[in-house]
């Protein structure tokens, strides 16, 4: 197997340095705060958001729904899991009821007391509507309500749309890291 190296950025934001106007949820969507009954819906949104993206080559669990279910289970069992910073976006049907999970974000407080954003993802056909921004800001509000002052995340350097969102939201690159993974196909055409 060939090795592929992915450049990733660690980005951080100081929650005390910003006074944001919190964006509203786009019409036709609803956000749900964390509840144990939503674990599978989070996994479905994560799978649909990441399965065909470059991050699936770095994190193979994104390529299978069961892998995303296992990942969600692991996240919520971590000692620093923050329900207040964990949200699910759902598309609403004509009758106003939930139809499909289409976005997800999870929050964790790490051992050093920093907030960590995990797997902010929006299903491709729902991108460009502000859902990523709303999910990000709900997570940031949850970290702030939990008393945290700094939040970080990692993003693949080639994910320009995500980087723009994070920079517009006050995040700055603080470190560059490289993640090397084995790939079944050396031309990087793998999911």
Tab-separated table of C-alpha atoms in Angstrom:
chain	number	residue	atom	x	y	z
A	1	UNK	CA	0.000	0.000	0.000
A	2	UNK	CA	1.104	3.550	-0.664
A	3	UNK	CA	1.435	6.201	2.002
A	4	UNK	CA	-0.321	9.533	1.625
A	5	UNK	CA	0.519	12.583	3.688
A	6	UNK	CA	-2.211	15.097	4.498
A	7	UNK	CA	-1.429	18.605	5.690
A	8	UNK	CA	-3.785	19.690	8.473
A	9	UNK	CA	-4.124	22.889	10.438
A	10	UNK	CA	-4.842	23.229	14.100
A	11	UNK	CA	-6.955	26.346	14.443
A	12	UNK	CA	-7.953	28.091	17.667
A	13	UNK	CA	-10.289	30.851	18.752
A	14	UNK	CA	-10.378	32.819	21.999
A	15	UNK	CA	-14.032	32.998	23.011
A	16	UNK	CA	-13.399	36.058	25.181
A	17	UNK	CA	-11.964	38.050	22.251
A	18	UNK	CA	-15.178	37.946	20.206
A	19	UNK	CA	-18.685	39.255	20.516
A	20	UNK	CA	-20.511	37.450	17.757
A	21	UNK	CA	-24.002	37.948	16.509
A	22	UNK	CA	-25.357	34.415	16.695
A	23	UNK	CA	-26.795	33.337	13.318
A	24	UNK	CA	-30.328	32.030	13.029
A	25	UNK	CA	-31.252	28.625	11.666
A	26	UNK	CA	-32.045	28.724	7.925
A	27	UNK	CA	-35.661	28.255	6.897
A	28	UNK	CA	-36.627	24.616	6.389
A	29	UNK	CA	-34.172	23.341	9.012
A	30	UNK	CA	-34.130	22.760	12.740
A	31	UNK	CA	-31.297	22.219	15.205
A	32	UNK	CA	-31.555	19.695	18.005
A	33	UNK	CA	-29.370	19.760	21.119
A	34	UNK	CA	-27.662	16.549	22.165
A	35	UNK	CA	-29.847	13.725	23.379
A	36	UNK	CA	-28.839	10.057	23.617
A	37	UNK	CA	-31.729	9.143	21.310
A	38	UNK	CA	-30.058	11.155	18.509
A	39	UNK	CA	-26.810	9.150	18.368
A	40	UNK	CA	-27.775	7.303	15.174
A	41	UNK	CA	-29.027	10.503	13.518
A	42	UNK	CA	-25.665	12.162	14.284
A	43	UNK	CA	-23.908	9.129	12.784
A	44	UNK	CA	-26.091	9.307	9.648
A	45	UNK	CA	-25.315	13.008	9.203
A	46	UNK	CA	-21.603	12.378	9.788
A	47	UNK	CA	-21.545	9.511	7.279
A	48	UNK	CA	-23.406	11.474	4.600
A	49	UNK	CA	-21.205	14.532	5.216
A	50	UNK	CA	-17.797	12.853	5.097
A	51	UNK	CA	-18.015	9.547	3.193
A	52	UNK	CA	-16.973	11.045	-0.160
A	53	UNK	CA	-14.660	13.730	1.219
A	54	UNK	CA	-10.867	13.747	1.553
A	55	UNK	CA	-11.158	13.255	5.312
A	56	UNK	CA	-12.528	9.761	4.676
A	57	UNK	CA	-9.033	8.786	3.523
A	58	UNK	CA	-7.636	10.019	6.826
A	59	UNK	CA	-10.423	8.633	9.006
A	60	UNK	CA	-11.710	5.402	7.429
A	61	UNK	CA	-14.611	5.199	9.891
A	62	UNK	CA	-16.295	7.929	7.786
A	63	UNK	CA	-16.676	5.478	4.887
A	64	UNK	CA	-19.216	3.284	6.701
A	65	UNK	CA	-22.362	4.118	8.634
A	66	UNK	CA	-21.394	1.569	11.302
A	67	UNK	CA	-17.999	3.250	11.611
A	68	UNK	CA	-19.698	6.591	12.203
A	69	UNK	CA	-21.963	4.991	14.828
A	70	UNK	CA	-18.905	3.602	16.620
A	71	UNK	CA	-17.181	6.991	16.427
A	72	UNK	CA	-20.217	8.765	17.880
A	73	UNK	CA	-20.395	6.204	20.685
A	74	UNK	CA	-16.711	6.781	21.463
A	75	UNK	CA	-17.138	10.569	21.458
A	76	UNK	CA	-20.095	10.589	23.859
A	77	UNK	CA	-18.298	8.218	26.254
A	78	UNK	CA	-15.245	10.455	26.569
A	79	UNK	CA	-14.895	12.078	29.996
A	80	UNK	CA	-14.901	15.597	28.501
A	81	UNK	CA	-17.919	15.175	26.208
A	82	UNK	CA	-19.952	18.424	26.210
A	83	UNK	CA	-23.617	17.934	25.317
A	84	UNK	CA	-24.059	21.756	25.251
A	85	UNK	CA	-21.611	21.934	22.313
A	86	UNK	CA	-23.131	19.019	20.382
A	87	UNK	CA	-25.850	19.739	17.822
A	88	UNK	CA	-27.735	18.037	15.004
A	89	UNK	CA	-29.205	19.843	11.976
A	90	UNK	CA	-32.294	18.297	10.415
A	91	UNK	CA	-34.139	19.180	7.226
A	92	UNK	CA	-37.844	19.668	7.811
A	93	UNK	CA	-40.593	18.273	5.617
A	94	UNK	CA	-43.584	20.166	4.264
A	95	UNK	CA	-45.530	19.386	7.432
A	96	UNK	CA	-42.695	20.806	9.566
A	97	UNK	CA	-41.578	17.436	10.892
A	98	UNK	CA	-37.988	16.162	10.734
A	99	UNK	CA	-37.140	14.406	7.465
A	100	UNK	CA	-33.399	13.833	7.384
A	101	UNK	CA	-30.331	14.584	9.484
A	102	UNK	CA	-28.085	16.844	7.427
A	103	UNK	CA	-25.481	18.337	9.735
A	104	UNK	CA	-23.634	17.529	12.939
A	105	UNK	CA	-21.026	18.851	15.357
A	106	UNK	CA	-19.706	17.509	18.638
A	107	UNK	CA	-17.837	19.237	21.437
A	108	UNK	CA	-15.328	17.885	23.928
A	109	UNK	CA	-13.361	19.525	26.706
A	110	UNK	CA	-9.823	18.184	26.532
A	111	UNK	CA	-7.584	17.436	29.522
A	112	UNK	CA	-6.017	20.899	29.400
A	113	UNK	CA	-9.407	22.624	29.627
A	114	UNK	CA	-9.680	23.635	25.974
A	115	UNK	CA	-12.782	23.048	23.914
A	116	UNK	CA	-12.356	20.730	20.942
A	117	UNK	CA	-14.711	20.765	17.977
A	118	UNK	CA	-15.179	17.292	16.539
A	119	UNK	CA	-16.389	16.493	13.031
A	120	UNK	CA	-18.367	19.554	11.990
A	121	UNK	CA	-20.062	18.278	8.862
A	122	UNK	CA	-22.915	19.224	6.546
A	123	UNK	CA	-24.319	16.849	3.921
A	124	UNK	CA	-23.212	18.109	0.456
A	125	UNK	CA	-26.692	18.867	-0.903
A	126	UNK	CA	-27.357	21.110	2.128
A	127	UNK	CA	-24.139	23.128	1.967
A	128	UNK	CA	-24.124	26.808	1.097
A	129	UNK	CA	-27.197	27.563	3.238
A	130	UNK	CA	-25.454	28.616	6.435
A	131	UNK	CA	-25.893	25.336	8.321
A	132	UNK	CA	-22.169	24.914	8.967
A	133	UNK	CA	-21.965	28.406	10.436
A	134	UNK	CA	-25.023	27.841	12.627
A	135	UNK	CA	-23.677	24.501	13.896
A	136	UNK	CA	-20.268	26.059	14.577
A	137	UNK	CA	-21.748	28.967	16.505
A	138	UNK	CA	-24.077	26.742	18.540
A	139	UNK	CA	-21.050	24.672	19.516
A	140	UNK	CA	-19.088	27.818	20.424
A	141	UNK	CA	-21.991	29.045	22.543
A	142	UNK	CA	-22.060	25.665	24.302
A	143	UNK	CA	-18.336	25.887	25.069
A	144	UNK	CA	-18.821	29.415	26.405
A	145	UNK	CA	-21.769	28.313	28.577
A	146	UNK	CA	-19.557	25.525	29.963
A	147	UNK	CA	-17.050	28.194	31.063
A	148	UNK	CA	-14.387	27.496	28.442
A	149	UNK	CA	-12.446	30.384	26.949
A	150	UNK	CA	-10.535	28.766	24.070
A	151	UNK	CA	-11.617	26.270	21.421
A	152	UNK	CA	-9.611	24.415	18.804
A	153	UNK	CA	-10.204	22.153	15.843
A	154	UNK	CA	-8.202	20.447	13.121
A	155	UNK	CA	-8.984	20.835	9.438
A	156	UNK	CA	-7.386	19.393	6.311
A	157	UNK	CA	-5.483	22.158	4.505
A	158	UNK	CA	-7.223	21.375	1.206
A	159	UNK	CA	-10.661	22.012	2.733
A	160	UNK	CA	-10.734	25.662	1.694
A	161	UNK	CA	-14.450	26.196	2.365
A	162	UNK	CA	-14.145	25.025	5.958
A	163	UNK	CA	-11.018	27.099	6.518
A	164	UNK	CA	-12.823	30.217	5.228
A	165	UNK	CA	-15.719	29.549	7.626
A	166	UNK	CA	-13.377	29.108	10.576
A	167	UNK	CA	-11.294	32.201	9.748
A	168	UNK	CA	-14.437	34.335	9.349
A	169	UNK	CA	-15.515	33.061	12.761
A	170	UNK	CA	-12.300	34.189	14.449
A	171	UNK	CA	-10.214	31.007	14.297
A	172	UNK	CA	-6.521	31.344	13.473
A	173	UNK	CA	-4.002	28.706	12.428
A	174	UNK	CA	-1.700	28.004	15.371
A	175	UNK	CA	0.036	24.867	14.140
A	176	UNK	CA	0.512	22.769	11.020
A	177	UNK	CA	0.471	18.997	11.435
A	178	UNK	CA	0.884	16.163	8.983
A	179	UNK	CA	-1.125	12.971	9.051
A	180	UNK	CA	0.245	10.003	7.123
A	181	UNK	CA	-2.129	7.204	6.191
A	182	UNK	CA	-2.012	4.061	4.100
A	183	UNK	CA	-4.075	4.207	0.948
A	184	UNK	CA	-5.294	1.341	-1.161
A	185	UNK	CA	-4.811	3.409	-4.305
A	186	UNK	CA	-1.661	5.526	-4.669
A	187	UNK	CA	-3.164	8.138	-7.004
A	188	UNK	CA	-5.280	9.602	-4.145
A	189	UNK	CA	-8.489	8.835	-5.994
A	190	UNK	CA	-9.709	6.811	-3.024
A	191	UNK	CA	-12.603	8.195	-1.015
